[in-house]
Short mmCIF file of the C-alpha atoms (twelve columns), coordinates in Angstrom:
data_MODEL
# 
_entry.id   MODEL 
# 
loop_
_atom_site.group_PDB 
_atom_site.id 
_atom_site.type_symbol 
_atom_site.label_atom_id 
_atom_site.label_alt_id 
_atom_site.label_comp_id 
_atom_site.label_asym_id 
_atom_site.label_seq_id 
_atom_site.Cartn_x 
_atom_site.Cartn_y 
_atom_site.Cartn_z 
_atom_site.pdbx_PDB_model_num 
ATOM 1   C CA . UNK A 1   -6.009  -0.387 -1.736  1 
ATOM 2   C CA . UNK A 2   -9.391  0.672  -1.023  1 
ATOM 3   C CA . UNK A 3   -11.385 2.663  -3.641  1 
ATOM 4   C CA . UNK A 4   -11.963 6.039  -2.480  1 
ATOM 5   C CA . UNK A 5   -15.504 7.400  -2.743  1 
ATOM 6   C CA . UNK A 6   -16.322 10.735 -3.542  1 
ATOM 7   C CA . UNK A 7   -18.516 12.558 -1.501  1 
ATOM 8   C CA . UNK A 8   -21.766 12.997 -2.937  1 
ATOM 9   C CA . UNK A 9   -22.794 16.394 -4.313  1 
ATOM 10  C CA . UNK A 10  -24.342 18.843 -1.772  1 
ATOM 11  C CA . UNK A 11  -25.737 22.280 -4.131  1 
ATOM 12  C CA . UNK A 12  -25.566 23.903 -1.039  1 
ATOM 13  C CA . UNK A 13  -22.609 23.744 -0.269  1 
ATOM 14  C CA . UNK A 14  -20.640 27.512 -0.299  1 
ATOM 15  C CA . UNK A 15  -16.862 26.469 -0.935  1 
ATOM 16  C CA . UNK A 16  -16.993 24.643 -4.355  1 
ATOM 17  C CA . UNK A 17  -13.661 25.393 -5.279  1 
ATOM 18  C CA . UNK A 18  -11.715 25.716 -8.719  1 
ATOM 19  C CA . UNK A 19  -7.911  26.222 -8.541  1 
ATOM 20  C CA . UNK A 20  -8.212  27.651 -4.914  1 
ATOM 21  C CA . UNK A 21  -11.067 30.101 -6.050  1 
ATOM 22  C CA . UNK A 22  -14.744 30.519 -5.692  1 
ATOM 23  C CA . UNK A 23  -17.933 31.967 -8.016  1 
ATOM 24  C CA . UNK A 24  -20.032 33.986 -5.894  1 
ATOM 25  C CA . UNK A 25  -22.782 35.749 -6.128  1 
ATOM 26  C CA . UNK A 26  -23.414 39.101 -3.732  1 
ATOM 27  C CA . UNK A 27  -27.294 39.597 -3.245  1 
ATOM 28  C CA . UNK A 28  -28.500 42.569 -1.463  1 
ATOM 29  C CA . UNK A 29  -30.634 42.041 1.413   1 
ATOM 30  C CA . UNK A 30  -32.274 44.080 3.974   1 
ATOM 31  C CA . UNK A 31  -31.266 44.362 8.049   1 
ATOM 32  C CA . UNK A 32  -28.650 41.917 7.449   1 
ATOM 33  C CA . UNK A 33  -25.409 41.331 5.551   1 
ATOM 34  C CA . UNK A 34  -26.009 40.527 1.823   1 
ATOM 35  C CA . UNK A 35  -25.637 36.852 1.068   1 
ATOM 36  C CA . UNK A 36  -23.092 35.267 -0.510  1 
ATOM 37  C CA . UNK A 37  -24.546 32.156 -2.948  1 
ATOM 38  C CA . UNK A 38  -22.415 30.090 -5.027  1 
ATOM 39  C CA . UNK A 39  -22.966 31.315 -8.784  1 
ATOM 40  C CA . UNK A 40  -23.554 27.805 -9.398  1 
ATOM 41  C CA . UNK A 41  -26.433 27.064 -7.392  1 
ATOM 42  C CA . UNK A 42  -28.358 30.082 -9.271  1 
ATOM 43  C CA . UNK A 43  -30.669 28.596 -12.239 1 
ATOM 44  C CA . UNK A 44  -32.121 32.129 -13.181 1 
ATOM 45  C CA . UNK A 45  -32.768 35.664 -12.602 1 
ATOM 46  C CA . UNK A 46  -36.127 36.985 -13.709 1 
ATOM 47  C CA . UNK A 47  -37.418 40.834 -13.708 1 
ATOM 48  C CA . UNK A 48  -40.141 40.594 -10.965 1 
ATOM 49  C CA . UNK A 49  -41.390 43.991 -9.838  1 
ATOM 50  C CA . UNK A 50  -44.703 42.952 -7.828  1 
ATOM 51  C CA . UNK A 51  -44.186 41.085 -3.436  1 
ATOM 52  C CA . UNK A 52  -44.791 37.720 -3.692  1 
ATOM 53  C CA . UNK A 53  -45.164 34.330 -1.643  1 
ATOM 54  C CA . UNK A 54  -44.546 31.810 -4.699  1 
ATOM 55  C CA . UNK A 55  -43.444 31.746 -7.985  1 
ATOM 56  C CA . UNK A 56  -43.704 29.926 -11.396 1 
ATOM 57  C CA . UNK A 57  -40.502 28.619 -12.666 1 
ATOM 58  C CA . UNK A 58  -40.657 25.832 -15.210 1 
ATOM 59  C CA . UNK A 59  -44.107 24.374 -14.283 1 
ATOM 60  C CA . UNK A 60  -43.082 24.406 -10.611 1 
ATOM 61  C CA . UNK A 61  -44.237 26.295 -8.388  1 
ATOM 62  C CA . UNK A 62  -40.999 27.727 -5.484  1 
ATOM 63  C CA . UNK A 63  -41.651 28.807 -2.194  1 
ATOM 64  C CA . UNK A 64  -39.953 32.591 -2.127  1 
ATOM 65  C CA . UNK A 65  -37.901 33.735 0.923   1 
ATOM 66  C CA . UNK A 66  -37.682 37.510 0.670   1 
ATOM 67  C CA . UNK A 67  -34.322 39.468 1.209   1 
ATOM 68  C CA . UNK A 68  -36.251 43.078 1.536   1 
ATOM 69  C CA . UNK A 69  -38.814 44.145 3.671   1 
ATOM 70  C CA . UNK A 70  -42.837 43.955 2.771   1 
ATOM 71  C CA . UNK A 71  -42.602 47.634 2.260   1 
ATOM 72  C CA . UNK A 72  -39.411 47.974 -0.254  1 
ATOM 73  C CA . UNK A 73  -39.838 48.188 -3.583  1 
ATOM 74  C CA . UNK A 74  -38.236 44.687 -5.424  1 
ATOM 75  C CA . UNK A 75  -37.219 43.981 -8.871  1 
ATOM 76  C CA . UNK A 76  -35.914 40.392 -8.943  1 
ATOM 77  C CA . UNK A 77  -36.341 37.056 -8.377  1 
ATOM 78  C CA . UNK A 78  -33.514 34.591 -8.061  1 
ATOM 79  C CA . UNK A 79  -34.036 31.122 -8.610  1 
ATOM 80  C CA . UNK A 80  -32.128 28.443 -6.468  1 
ATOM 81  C CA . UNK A 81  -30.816 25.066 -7.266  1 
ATOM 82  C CA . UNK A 82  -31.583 22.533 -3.961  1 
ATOM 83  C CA . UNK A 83  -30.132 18.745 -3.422  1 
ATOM 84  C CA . UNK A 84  -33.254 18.137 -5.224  1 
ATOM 85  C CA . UNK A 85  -35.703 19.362 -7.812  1 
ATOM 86  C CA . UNK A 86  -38.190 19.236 -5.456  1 
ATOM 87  C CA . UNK A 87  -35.996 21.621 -2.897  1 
ATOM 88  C CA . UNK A 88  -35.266 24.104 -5.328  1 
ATOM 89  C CA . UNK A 89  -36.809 27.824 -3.838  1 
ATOM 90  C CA . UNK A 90  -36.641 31.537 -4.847  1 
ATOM 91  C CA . UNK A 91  -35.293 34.595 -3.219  1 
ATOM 92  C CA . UNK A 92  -37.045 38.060 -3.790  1 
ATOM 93  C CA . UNK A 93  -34.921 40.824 -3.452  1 
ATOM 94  C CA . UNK A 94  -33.667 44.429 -4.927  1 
ATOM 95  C CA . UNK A 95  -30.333 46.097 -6.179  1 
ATOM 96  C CA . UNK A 96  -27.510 45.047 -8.579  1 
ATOM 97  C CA . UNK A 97  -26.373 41.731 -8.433  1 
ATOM 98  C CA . UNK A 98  -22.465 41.440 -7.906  1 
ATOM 99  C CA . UNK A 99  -21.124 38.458 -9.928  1 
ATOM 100 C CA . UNK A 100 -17.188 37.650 -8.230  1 
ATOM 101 C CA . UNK A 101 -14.192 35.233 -8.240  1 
ATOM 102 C CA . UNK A 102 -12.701 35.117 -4.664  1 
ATOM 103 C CA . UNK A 103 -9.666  33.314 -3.442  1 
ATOM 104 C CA . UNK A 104 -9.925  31.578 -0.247  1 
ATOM 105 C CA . UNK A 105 -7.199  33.234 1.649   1 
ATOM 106 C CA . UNK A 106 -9.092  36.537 1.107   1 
ATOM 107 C CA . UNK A 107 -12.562 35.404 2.816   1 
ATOM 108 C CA . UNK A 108 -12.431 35.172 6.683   1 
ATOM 109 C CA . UNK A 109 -15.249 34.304 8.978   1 
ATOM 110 C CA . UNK A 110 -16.368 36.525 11.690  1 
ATOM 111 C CA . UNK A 111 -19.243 36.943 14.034  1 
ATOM 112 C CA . UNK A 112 -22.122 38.474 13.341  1 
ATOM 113 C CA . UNK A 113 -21.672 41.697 13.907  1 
ATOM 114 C CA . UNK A 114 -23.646 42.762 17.053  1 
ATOM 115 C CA . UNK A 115 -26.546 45.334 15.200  1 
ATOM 116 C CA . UNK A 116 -27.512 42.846 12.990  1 
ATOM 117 C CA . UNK A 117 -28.227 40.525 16.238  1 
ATOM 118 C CA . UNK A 118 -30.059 43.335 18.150  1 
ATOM 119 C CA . UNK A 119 -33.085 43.638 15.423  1 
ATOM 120 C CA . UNK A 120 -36.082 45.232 16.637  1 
ATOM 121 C CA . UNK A 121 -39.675 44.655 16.034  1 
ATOM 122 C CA . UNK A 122 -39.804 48.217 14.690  1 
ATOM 123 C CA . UNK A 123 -37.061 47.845 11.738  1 
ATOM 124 C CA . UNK A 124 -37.720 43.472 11.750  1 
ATOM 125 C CA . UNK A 125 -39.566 42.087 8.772   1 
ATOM 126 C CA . UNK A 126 -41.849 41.045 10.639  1 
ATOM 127 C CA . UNK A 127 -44.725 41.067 8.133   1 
ATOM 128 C CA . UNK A 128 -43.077 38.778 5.695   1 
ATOM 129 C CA . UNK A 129 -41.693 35.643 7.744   1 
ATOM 130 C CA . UNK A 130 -41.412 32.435 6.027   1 
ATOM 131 C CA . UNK A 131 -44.193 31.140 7.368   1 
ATOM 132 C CA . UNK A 132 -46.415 34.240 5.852   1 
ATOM 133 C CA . UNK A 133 -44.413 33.227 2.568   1 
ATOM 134 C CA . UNK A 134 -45.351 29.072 3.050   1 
ATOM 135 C CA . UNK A 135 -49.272 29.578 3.235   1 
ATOM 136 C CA . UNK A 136 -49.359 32.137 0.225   1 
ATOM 137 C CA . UNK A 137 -46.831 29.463 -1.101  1 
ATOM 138 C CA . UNK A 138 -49.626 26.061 0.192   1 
ATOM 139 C CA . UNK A 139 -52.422 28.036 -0.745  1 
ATOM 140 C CA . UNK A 140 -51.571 27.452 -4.533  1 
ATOM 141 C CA . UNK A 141 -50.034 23.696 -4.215  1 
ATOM 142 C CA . UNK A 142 -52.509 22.194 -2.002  1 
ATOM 143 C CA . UNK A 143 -56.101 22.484 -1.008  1 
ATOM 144 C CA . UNK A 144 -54.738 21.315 3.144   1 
ATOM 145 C CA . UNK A 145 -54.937 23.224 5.763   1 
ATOM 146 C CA . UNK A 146 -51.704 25.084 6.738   1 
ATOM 147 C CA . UNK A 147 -49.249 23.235 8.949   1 
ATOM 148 C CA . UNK A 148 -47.101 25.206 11.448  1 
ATOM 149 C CA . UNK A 149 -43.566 24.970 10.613  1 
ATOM 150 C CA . UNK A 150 -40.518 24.403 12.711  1 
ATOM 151 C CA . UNK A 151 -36.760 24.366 11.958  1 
ATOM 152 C CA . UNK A 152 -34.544 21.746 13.149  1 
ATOM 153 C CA . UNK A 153 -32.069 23.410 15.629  1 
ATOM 154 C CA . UNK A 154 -28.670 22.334 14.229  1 
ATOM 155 C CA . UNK A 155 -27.065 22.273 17.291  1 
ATOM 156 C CA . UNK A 156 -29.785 20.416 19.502  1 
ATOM 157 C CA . UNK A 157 -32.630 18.437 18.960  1 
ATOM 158 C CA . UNK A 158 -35.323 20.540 19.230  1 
ATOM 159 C CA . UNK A 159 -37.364 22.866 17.059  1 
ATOM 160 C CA . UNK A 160 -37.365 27.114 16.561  1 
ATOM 161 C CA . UNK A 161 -39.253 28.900 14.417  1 
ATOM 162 C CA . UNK A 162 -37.478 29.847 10.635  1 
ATOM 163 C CA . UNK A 163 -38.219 33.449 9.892   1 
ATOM 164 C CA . UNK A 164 -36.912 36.215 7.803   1 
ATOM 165 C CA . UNK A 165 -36.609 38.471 10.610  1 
ATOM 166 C CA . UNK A 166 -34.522 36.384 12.877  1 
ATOM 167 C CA . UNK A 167 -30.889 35.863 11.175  1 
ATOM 168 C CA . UNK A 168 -29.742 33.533 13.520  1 
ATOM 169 C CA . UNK A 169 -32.155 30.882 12.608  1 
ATOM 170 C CA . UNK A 170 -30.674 30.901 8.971   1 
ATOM 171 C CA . UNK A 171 -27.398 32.030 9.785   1 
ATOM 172 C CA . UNK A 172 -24.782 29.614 8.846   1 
ATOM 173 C CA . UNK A 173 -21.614 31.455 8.608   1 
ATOM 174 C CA . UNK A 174 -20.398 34.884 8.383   1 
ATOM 175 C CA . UNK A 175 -17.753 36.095 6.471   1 
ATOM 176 C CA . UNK A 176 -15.460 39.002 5.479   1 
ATOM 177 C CA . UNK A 177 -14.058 40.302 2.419   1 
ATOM 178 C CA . UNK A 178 -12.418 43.575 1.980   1 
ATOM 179 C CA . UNK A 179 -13.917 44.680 5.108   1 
ATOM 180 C CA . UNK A 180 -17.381 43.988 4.329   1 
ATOM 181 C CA . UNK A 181 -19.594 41.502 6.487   1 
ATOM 182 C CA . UNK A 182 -21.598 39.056 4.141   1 
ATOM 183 C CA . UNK A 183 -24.168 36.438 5.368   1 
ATOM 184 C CA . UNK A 184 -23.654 32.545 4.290   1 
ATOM 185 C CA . UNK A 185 -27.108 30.961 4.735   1 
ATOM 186 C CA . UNK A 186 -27.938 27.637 5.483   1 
ATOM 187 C CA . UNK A 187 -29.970 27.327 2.225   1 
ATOM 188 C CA . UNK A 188 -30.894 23.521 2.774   1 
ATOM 189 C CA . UNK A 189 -32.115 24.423 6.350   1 
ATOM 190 C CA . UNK A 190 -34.272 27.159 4.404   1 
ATOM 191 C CA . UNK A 191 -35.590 24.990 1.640   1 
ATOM 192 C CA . UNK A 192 -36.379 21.845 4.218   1 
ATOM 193 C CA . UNK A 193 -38.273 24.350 6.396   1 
ATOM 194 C CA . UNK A 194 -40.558 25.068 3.748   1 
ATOM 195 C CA . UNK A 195 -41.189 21.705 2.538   1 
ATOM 196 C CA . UNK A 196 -41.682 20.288 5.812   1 
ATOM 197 C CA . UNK A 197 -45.224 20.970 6.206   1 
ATOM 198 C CA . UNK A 198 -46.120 20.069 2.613   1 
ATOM 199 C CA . UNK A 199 -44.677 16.133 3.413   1 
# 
């Protein structure tokens, strides 16, 4: 019989499962569902009060992707785990964190719901896309020029832009649980978007 392999390890994978349930973390976020994470993927949560484009953890320096508009007032920064040290990021954001265990049956996927596609340029984030976040980010890991950034499409071969104000470009599942929309998002396509420029 042949010897089954196990598949390798993906941290950003959503449905690690235990006994039919899953840790998950709720994180508030602005214009768009919160996001659900896997408590596992999250390394830390540090008191951050002041907008930023990077961030010190451990020596290294993370690329942030903010969950809250330039204007809004912030209080946290939540470090994530990647496939890789080197792919690990951090999300900015405000608001209680909501630590839950959740059986599979009760999370369903839906479609985005329709006024979360229809964002504006008046209530967008417009000011803080991840591109604004990757030079802040460059400008303290590398004396080169900034790079333009593109996100591989999943479902083609070509390139869009990856930016805070356009879910759909990060959007990799949505979900609900008692009712409530919540945003899965594709944190790998996230964290290879801002490394691509530095390679």
């Amino acid at each position: 019989m042949d010897q089954i392999i196990k598949h390798s390890f993906e941290a950003v994978s959503l449905l690690t499962t235990a006994r039919g349930r899953l840790d998950v973390t709720m994180i508030p976020a602005y214009n768009q569902p919160d996001w659900l994470i896997p408590s596992s993927l999250i390394l830390a949560i540090d008191s951050y009060q002041q907008w930023t484009d990077h961030y010190l953890w451990q020596q290294q320096q993370l690329p942030v992707f903010h969950l809250q508009a330039p204007e809004q007032a912030v209080d946290k920064i939540i470090i994530i785990e990647g496939n890789t040290a080197k792919q690990r990021m951090a999300l900015q954001t405000a608001g209680e964190l909501r630590q839950i265990q959740l059986c599979i049956s009760e999370v369903r996927d839906i479609v985005l719901p329709k006024h979360y596609q229809q964002t504006s340029t008046a209530d967008s984030i417009a000011d803080s896309t991840i591109e604004t976040s990757y030079q802040g980010y460059q400008s303290h890991t590398s004396s080169e020029p900034t790079i333009e950034r593109n996100a591989l499409d999943n479902n083609a071969g070509d390139y869009q832009q990856l930016t805070e104000e356009n879910i759909i470009s990060y959007l990799l599942q949505t979900v609900m649980i008692d009712e409530q929309p919540y945003l899965i998002a594709d944190l790998d396509k996230i964290a290879h978007q801002l490394l691509a420029a530095v390679d």
